[in-house]
Short mmCIF file of C-alpha atoms in Angstrom, two decimals:
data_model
loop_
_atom_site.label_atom_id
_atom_site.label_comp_id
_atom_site.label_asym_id
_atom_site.label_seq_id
_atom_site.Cartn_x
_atom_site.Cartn_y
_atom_site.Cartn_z
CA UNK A 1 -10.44 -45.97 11.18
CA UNK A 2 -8.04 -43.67 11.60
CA UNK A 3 -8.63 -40.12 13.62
CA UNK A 4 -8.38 -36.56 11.64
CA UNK A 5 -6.22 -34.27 11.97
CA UNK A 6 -7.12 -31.99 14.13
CA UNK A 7 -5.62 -27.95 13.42
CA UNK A 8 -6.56 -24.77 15.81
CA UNK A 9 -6.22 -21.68 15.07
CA UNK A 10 -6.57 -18.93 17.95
CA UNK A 11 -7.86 -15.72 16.69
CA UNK A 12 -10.12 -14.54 13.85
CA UNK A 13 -8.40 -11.52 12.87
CA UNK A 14 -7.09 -10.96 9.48
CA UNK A 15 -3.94 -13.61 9.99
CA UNK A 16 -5.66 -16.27 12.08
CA UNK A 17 -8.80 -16.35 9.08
CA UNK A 18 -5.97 -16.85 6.42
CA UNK A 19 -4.13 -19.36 8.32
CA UNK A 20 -7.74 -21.39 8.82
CA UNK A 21 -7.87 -21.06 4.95
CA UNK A 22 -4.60 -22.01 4.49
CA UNK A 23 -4.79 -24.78 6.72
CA UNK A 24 -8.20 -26.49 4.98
CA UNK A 25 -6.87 -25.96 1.45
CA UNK A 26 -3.67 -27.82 2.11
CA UNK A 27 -4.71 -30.38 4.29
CA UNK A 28 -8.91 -30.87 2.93
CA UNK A 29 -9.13 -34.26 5.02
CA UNK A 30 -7.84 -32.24 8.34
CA UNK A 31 -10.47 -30.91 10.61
CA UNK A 32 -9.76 -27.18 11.20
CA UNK A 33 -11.54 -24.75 14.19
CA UNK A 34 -11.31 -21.46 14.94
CA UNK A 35 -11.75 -20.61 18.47
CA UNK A 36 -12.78 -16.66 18.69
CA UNK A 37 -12.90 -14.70 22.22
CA UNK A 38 -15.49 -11.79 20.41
CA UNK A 39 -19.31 -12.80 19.07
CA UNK A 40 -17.93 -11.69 14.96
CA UNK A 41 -14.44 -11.87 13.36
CA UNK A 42 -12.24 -8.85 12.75
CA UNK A 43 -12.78 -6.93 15.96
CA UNK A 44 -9.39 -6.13 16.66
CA UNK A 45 -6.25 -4.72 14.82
CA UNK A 46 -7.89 -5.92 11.41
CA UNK A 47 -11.18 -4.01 12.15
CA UNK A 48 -9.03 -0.62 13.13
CA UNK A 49 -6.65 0.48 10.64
CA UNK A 50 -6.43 2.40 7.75
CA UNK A 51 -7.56 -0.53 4.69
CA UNK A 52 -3.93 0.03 2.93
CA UNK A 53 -2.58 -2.47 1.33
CA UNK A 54 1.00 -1.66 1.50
CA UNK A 55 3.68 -1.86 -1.46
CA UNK A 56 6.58 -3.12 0.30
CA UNK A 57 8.19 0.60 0.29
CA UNK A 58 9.95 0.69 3.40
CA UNK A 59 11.30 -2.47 4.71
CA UNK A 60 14.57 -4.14 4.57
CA UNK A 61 15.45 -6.11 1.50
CA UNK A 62 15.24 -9.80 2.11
CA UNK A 63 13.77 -9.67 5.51
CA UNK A 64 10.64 -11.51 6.31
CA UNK A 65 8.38 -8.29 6.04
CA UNK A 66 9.81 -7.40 2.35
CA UNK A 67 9.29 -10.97 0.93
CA UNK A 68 5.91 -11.82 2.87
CA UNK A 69 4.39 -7.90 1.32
CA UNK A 70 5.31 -8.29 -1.62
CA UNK A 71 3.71 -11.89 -1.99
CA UNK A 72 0.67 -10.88 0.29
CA UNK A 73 -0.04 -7.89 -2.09
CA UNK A 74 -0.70 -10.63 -5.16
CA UNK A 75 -2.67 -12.80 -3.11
CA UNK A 76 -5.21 -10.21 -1.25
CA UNK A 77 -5.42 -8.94 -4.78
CA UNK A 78 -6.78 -12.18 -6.13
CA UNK A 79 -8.98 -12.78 -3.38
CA UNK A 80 -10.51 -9.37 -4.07
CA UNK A 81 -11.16 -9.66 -7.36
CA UNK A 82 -12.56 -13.63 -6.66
CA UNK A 83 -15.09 -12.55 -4.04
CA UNK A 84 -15.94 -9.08 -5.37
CA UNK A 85 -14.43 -6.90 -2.62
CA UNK A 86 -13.27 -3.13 -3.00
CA UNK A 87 -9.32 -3.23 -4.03
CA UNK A 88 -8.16 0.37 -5.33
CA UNK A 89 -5.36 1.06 -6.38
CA UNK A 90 -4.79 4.85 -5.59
CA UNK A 91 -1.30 5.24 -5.01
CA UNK A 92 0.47 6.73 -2.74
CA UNK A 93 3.55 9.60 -2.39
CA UNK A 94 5.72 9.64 0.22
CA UNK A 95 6.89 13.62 0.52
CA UNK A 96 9.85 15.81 1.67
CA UNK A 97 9.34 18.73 2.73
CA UNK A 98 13.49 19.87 3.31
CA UNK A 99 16.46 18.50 1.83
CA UNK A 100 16.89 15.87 4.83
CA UNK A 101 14.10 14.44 4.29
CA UNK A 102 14.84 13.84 0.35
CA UNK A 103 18.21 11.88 1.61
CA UNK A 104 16.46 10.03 3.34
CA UNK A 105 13.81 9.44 0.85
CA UNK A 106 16.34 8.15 -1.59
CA UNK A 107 17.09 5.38 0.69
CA UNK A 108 13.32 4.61 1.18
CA UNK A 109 13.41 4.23 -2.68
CA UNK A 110 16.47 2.01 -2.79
CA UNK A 111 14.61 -0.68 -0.57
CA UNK A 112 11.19 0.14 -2.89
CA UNK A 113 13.78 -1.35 -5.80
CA UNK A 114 15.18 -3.72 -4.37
CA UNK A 115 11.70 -5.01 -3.43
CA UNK A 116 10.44 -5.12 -6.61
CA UNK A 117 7.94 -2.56 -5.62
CA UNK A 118 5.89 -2.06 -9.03
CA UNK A 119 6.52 1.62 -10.74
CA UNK A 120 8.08 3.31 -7.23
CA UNK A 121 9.62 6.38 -8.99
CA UNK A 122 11.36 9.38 -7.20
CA UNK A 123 9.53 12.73 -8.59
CA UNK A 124 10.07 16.33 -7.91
CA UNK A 125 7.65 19.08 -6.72
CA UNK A 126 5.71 20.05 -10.59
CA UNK A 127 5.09 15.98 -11.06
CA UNK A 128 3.44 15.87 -7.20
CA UNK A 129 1.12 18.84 -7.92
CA UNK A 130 -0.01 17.02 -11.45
CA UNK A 131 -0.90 13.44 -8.93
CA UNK A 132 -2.08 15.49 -6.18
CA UNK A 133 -2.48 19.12 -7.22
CA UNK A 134 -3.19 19.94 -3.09
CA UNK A 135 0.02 18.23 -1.85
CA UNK A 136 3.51 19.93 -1.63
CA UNK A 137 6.93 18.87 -1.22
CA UNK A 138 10.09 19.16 -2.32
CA UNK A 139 10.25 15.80 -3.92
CA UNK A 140 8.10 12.76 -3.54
CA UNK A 141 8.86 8.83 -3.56
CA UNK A 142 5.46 7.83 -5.97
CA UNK A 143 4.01 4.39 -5.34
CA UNK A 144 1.17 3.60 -7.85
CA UNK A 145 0.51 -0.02 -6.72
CA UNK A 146 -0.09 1.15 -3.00
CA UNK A 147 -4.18 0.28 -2.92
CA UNK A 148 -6.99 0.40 -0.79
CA UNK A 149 -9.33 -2.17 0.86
CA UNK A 150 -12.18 -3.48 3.61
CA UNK A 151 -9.91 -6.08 5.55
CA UNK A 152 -12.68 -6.73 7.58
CA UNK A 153 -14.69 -8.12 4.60
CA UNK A 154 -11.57 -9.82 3.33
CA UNK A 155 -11.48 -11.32 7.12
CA UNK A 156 -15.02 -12.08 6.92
CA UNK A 157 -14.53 -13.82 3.49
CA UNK A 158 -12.05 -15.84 4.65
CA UNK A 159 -13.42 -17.47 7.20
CA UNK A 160 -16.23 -17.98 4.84
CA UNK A 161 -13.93 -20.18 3.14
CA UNK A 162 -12.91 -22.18 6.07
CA UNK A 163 -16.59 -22.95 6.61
CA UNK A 164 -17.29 -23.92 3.11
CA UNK A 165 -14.23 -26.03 3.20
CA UNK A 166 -15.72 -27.96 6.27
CA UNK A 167 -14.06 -25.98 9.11
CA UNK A 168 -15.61 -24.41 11.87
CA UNK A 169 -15.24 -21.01 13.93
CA UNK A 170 -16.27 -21.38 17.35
CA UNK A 171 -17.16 -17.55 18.71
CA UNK A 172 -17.08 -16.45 22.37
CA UNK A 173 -14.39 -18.35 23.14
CA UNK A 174 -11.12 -17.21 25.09
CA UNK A 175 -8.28 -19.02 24.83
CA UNK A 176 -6.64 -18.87 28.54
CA UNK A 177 -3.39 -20.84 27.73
CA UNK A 178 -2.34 -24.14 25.87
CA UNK A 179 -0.86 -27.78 27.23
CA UNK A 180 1.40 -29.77 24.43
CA UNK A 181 1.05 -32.81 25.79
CA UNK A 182 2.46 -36.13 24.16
CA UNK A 183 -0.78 -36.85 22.40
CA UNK A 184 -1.39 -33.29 21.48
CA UNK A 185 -2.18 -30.02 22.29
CA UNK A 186 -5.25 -29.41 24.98
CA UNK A 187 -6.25 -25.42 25.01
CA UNK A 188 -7.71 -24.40 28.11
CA UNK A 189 -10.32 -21.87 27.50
CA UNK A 190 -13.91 -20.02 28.41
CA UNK A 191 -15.86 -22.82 27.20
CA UNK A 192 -13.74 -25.90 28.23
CA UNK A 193 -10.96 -28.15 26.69
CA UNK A 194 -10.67 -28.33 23.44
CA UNK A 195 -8.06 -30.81 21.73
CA UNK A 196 -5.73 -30.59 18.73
CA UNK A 197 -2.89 -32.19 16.84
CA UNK A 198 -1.17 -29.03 16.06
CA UNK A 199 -2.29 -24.78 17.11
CA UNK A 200 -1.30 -21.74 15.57
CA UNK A 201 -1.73 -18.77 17.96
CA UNK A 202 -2.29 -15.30 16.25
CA UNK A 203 -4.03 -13.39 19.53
CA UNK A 204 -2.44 -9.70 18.40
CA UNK A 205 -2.19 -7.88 21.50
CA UNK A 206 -2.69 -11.22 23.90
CA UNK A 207 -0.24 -13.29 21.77
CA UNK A 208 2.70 -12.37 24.47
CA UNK A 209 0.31 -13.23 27.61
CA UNK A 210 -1.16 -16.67 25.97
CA UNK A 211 2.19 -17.82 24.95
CA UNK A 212 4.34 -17.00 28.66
CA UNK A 213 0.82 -19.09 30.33
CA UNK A 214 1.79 -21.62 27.69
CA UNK A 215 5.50 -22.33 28.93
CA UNK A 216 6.79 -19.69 26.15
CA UNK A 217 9.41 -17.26 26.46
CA UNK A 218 8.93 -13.70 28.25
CA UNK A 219 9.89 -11.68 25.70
CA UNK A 220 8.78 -10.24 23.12
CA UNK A 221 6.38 -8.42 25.27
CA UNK A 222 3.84 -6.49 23.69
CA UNK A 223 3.19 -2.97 24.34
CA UNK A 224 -0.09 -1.39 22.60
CA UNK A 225 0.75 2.17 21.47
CA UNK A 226 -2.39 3.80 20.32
CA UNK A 227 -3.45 5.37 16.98
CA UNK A 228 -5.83 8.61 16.28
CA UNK A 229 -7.71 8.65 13.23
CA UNK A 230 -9.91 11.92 12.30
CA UNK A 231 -12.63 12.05 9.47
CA UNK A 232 -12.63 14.72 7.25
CA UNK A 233 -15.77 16.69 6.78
CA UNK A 234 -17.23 15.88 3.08
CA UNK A 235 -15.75 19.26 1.78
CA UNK A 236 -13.01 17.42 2.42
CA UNK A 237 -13.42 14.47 1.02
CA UNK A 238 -12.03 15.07 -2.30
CA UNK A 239 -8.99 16.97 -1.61
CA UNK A 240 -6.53 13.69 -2.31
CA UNK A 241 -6.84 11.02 -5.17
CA UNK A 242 -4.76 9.01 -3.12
CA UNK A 243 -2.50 8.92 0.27
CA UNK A 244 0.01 11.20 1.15
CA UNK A 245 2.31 9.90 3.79
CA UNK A 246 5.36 11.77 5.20
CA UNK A 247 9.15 10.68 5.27
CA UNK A 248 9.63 8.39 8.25
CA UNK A 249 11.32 9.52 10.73
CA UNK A 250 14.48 7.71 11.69
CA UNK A 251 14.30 8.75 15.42
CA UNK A 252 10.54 7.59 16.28
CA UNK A 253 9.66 3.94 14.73
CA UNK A 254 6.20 4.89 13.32
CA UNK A 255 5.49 6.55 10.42
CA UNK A 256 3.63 10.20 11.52
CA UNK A 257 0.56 11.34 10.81
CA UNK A 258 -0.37 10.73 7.03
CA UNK A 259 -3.69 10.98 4.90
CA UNK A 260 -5.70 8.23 3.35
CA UNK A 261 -8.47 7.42 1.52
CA UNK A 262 -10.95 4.54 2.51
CA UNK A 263 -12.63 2.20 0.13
CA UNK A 264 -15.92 4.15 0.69
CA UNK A 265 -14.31 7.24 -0.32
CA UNK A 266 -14.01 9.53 2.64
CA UNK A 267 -10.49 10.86 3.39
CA UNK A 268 -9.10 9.97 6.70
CA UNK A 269 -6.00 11.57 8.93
CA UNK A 270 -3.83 10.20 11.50
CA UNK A 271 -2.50 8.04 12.90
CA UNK A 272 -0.59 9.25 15.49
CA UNK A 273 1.41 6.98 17.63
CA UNK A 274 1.28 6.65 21.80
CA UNK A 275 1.03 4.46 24.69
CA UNK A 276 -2.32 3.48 24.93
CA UNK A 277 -3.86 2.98 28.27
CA UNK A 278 -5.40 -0.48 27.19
CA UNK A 279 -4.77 -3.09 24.70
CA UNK A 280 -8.36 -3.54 23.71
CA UNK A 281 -9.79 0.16 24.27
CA UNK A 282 -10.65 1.78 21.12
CA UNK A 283 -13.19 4.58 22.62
CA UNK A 284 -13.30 7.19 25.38
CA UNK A 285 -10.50 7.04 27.98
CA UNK A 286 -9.76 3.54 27.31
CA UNK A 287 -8.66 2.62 30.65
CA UNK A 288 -7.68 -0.98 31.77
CA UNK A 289 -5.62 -0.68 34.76
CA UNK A 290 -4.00 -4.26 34.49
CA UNK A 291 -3.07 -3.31 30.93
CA UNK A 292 -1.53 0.33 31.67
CA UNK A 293 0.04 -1.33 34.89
CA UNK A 294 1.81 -3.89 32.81
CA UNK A 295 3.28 -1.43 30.22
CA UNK A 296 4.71 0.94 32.81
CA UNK A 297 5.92 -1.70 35.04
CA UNK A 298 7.78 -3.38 31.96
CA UNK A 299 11.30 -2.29 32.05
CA UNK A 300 11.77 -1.97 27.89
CA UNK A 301 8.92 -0.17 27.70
CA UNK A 302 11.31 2.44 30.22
CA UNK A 303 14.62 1.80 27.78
CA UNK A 304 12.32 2.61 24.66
CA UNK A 305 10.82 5.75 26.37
CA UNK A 306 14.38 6.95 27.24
CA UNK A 307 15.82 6.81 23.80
CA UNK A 308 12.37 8.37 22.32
CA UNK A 309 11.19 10.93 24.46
CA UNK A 310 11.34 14.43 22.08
CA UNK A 311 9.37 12.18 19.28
CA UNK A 312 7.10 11.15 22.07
CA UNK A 313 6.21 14.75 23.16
CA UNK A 314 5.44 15.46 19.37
CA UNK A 315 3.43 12.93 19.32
CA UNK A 316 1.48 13.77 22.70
CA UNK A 317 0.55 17.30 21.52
CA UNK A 318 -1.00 15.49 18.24
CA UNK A 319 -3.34 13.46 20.98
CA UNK A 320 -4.16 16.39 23.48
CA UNK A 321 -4.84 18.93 20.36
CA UNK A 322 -6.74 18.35 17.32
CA UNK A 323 -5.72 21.71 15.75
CA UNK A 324 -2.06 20.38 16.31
CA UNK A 325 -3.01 17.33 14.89
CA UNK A 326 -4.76 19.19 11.73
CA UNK A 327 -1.69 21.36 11.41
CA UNK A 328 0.72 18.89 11.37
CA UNK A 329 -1.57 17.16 7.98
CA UNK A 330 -1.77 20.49 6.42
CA UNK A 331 2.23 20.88 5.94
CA UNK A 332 1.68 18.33 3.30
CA UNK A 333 -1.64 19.66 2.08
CA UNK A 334 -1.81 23.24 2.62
CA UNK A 335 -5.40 22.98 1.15
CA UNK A 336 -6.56 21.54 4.70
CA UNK A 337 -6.57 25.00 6.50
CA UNK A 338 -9.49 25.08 8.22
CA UNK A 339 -10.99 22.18 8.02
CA UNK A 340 -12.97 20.70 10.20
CA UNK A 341 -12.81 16.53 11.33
CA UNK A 342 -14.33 14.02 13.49
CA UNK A 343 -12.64 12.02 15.61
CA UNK A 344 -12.68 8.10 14.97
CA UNK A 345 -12.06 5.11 16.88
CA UNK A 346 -8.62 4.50 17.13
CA UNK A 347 -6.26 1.57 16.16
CA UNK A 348 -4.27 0.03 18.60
CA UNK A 349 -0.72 -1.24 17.59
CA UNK A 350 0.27 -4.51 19.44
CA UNK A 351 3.82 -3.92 19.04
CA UNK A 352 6.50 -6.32 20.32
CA UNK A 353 9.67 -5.33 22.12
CA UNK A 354 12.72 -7.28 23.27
CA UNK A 355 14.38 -6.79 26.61
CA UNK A 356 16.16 -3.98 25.48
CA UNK A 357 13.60 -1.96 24.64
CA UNK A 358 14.39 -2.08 20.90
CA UNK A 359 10.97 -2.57 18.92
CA UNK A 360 10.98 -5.81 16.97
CA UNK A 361 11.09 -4.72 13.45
CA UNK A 362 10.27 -8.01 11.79
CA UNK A 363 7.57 -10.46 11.78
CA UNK A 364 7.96 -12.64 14.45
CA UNK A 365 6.63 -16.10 14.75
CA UNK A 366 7.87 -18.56 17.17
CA UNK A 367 7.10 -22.58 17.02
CA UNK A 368 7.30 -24.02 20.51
CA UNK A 369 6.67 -28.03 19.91
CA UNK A 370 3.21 -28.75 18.38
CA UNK A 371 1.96 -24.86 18.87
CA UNK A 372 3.43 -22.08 16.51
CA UNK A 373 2.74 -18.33 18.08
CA UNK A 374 2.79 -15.34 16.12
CA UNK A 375 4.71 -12.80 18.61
CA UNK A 376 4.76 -9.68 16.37
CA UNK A 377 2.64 -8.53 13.01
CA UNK A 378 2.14 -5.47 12.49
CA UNK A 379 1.92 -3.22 9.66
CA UNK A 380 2.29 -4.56 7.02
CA UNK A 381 0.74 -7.45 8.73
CA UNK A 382 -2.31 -7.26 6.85
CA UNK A 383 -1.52 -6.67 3.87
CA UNK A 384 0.98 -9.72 4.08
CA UNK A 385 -1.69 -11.98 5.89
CA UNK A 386 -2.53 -14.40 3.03
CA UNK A 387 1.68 -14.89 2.39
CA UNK A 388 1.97 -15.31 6.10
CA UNK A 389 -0.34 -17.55 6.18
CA UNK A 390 1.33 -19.85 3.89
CA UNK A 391 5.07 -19.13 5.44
CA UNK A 392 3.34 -20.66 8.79
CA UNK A 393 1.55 -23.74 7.11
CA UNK A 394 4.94 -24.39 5.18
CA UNK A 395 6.86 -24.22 8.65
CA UNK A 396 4.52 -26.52 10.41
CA UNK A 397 4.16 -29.19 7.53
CA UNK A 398 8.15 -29.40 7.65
CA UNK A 399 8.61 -29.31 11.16
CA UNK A 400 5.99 -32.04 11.39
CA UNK A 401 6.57 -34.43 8.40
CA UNK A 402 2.83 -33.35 6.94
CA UNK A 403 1.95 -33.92 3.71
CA UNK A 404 -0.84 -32.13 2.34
#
C-alpha cells in the first residue's frame, strides 16, 4: 500500500491557514499538518492589523502584489459570504492636501487602472465632503471596493476547513529549523521530529531565522518596524463612513498615519511606522534584547536608516506624543480636534530587506528543494492570502510533477 503524501505547513497565520486549505482541496488523498508555535491561530501579524481588505491601489502593475490583490480580494470575498463573516465594503479615499500630493495621486490612480481596481475615480474637494462630509482635501483618489473584515475569523475558518478536510493543526509547536533529506523533509521542532514529503514555511517575522537554520540564504533579513493604533472614543466613532488614508509618501516606504473603520464599527487611527524593539512584542516596552540586538547590528537596517532619517524623526514624534499623533489625523479630518483615544496593541510589520538596505517591495517566496519559504508578505499580504495560497500550491505541484 502505498504511503500518503505527507504536506507541512509552518505557521497558522492568515497565509499558512490558506495554504493548509489550499493544500487539502487540491491534493484530498494527501495528509496535511499544521505545526503552530502559539496555543490558537492568528496571533501574529493576522491578529494585529487594521481588517482592510485592500483594492490593489498602490502597487506596480503586473508585479506579484498587483495580480495576487486583486485575485485575493474575490476569493476572501467568497469565503466571507460562504461562512457568514463580516465583509464591508466602505470604501476608502486617498487625500491631498497640496498640489504635490495630487501629482502624485494621479500616479497612484494610474496603477488603480491598470489594476483593474473596481470604480477607483479621481474626485475633487465638494465630491469628498458629500462621501465623507468631515474629511478635507484638495482632491481625493475614491476606492469604493476597499472593504473591511475579521482576518482572524477568516484565519480561524480556514483552518476549520483543513480539519474538516482531514488535516490536522498541531498547536504549541516551534519549528526550530528543517532537514531536506533524500527521502524528505524532517522539521526539527519543540515537540520532536516530524516528517514530510514537501513544507511550506510562512513564520512572518521568524521566516528569515528558520530558513538561514535551514541552509537558506541570509538575506532577506527581516526587520520588524512597529505600528501604533489608537481607539477613538465613541463620540468618535461615527465621524467616517469609511477610511481616509493619506498620499504615500515617496521618501518613507509606509503609508502614514490613516483612519479606519473596524468590522465592529469603532473608528481606529494609526499606524505609524518604527523600529520596534521586538518582533513579537505587541504591549508595554516590548523589549527582546536578542531581537533589538539583531536589527541594530544588521548593516541594511544602517543603509535604510541613512537614506530615511527626516521621515523617521516624523515618525518618532507620532510614537513619543499622542497629541502629535492626533494632530497629524486631524489634517485630514479637522472634525477630530479634541478628541480623545486609547491606545491599542500595536501591529508589528515583518518587513524584509536586501543587503542594501532597500525594503523588498514584492512578495517574496523562495523554494529551496522540497521546502518553499515565504521571505516577505506584507500588506497586502492578507488580503492576497487565499491567491497566495494558490500561487504557492501551483509552484510546488510544477516543481514537483504533482497532480492533484
Amino acid at each position: 500500500m502505498t504511503a500518503k503524501r505527507t504536506f507541512a505547513v509552518v505557521g497558522a497565520g492568515i497565509i499558512g491557514a490558506a495554504t493548509a486549505r489550499e493544500l487539502s482541496r487540491r491534493f484530498p488523498d494527501a495528509e496535511v499538518v499544521v505545526l503552530e508555535k502559539e496555543l490558537r491561530v492568528a496571533q501574529h501579524q493576522t491578529g494585529h492589523n487594521s481588517g482592510v481588505v485592500h483594492a490593489g491601489l498602490y502597487y506596480e502593475p503586473g508585479g506579484l502584489k498587483a495580480r495576487l490583490c486583486r485575485r485575493g480580494v474575490g476569493l476572501i470575498r467568497a469565503l466571507c459570504a460562504e461562512k457568514e463573516l463580516p465583509y464591508i465594503e466602505c470604501g476608502k479615499l486617498v487625500v491631498a492636501l497640496d498640489d504635490a500630493e495630487e501629482r502624485r495621486l494621479e500616479d497612484i490612480f494610474d496603477r488603480a487602472v491598470a489594476n483593474g481596481v473596481p470604480g477607483a475615480r479621481m474626485i475633487g474637494a465638494e465630491e469628498i465632503r458629500e462621501i465623507e462630509p468631515h474629511a478635507t482635501g484638495i482632491a481625493a483618489l475614491h476606492s469604493p471596493s476597499t472593504a473591511i473584515v475579521d482576518y482572524a475569523a477568516i484565519t480561524a475558518a480556514l483552518i476549520d476547513d483543513v480539519v474538516a478536510d482531514g488535516g490536522r493543526i498541531r498547536f504549541g509547536c516551534e519549528v526550530h529549523r528543517l532537514e531536506d533529506r533524500s527521502d524528505g523533509v524532517v522539521l526539527h521542532t519543540s515537540l520532536g521530529e516530524v516528517r514530510a514529503d514537501q513544507v511550506v514555511v510562512c513564520a512572518g517575522a521568524q521566516s528569515d531565522r528558520i530558513a538561514r537554520r535551514s541552509g537558506g540564504a541570509r538575506d532577506p533579513e527581516v526587520v520588524p518596524f512597529f505600528g501604533q493604533y489608537f481607539l477613538l472614543e465613541p463620540a468618535y466613532r461615527d465621524v467616517l463612513s469609511g477610511l481616509v488614508y493619506p498620499v504615500p509618501d515617496p521618501m518613507y516606504p509606509f503609508l502614514g498615519v490613516h483612519l479606519t473603520r473596524r468590522f465592529d464599527g469603532e473608528t481606529t487611527v494609526g499606524p505609524n511606522a518604527f523600529l520596534s524593539l521586538s518582533r513579537e512584542g505587541y504591549r508595554g516596552l516590548g523589549l527582546d534584547l536578542r531581537d533589538l540586538g539583531e536589527a541594530l547590528g544588521s548593516g541594511a537596517f544602517w543603509r535604510f536608516a541613512a537614506h530615511n532619517a527626516p521621515s523617521a524623526v516624523r515618525e518618532a514624534r507620532t510614537v513619543l506624543s499622542k497629541r502629535f499623533f492626533l494632530r497629524e489625523a486631524q489634517k485630514y479630518v479637522p472634525a477630530l480636534e479634541g478628541a480623545q483615544a486609547t491606545r491599542l496593541t500595536r501591529g508589528i510589520r515583518a518587513q524584509a530587506m536586501d543587503a542594501s538596505g532597500r525594503l523588498v517591495d514584492d512578495f517574496a517566496i523562495a523554494h529551496d528543494g522540497r521546502v518553499t519559504h515565504v521571505r516577505n508578505a506584507p500588506s497586502p499580504g492578507a488580503t492576497s492570502s487565499m491567491a497566495i495560497a494558490e500561487h504557492i500550491v501551483d509552484a510546488v505541484s510544477a516543481r514537483h510533477g504533482l497532480a492533484g
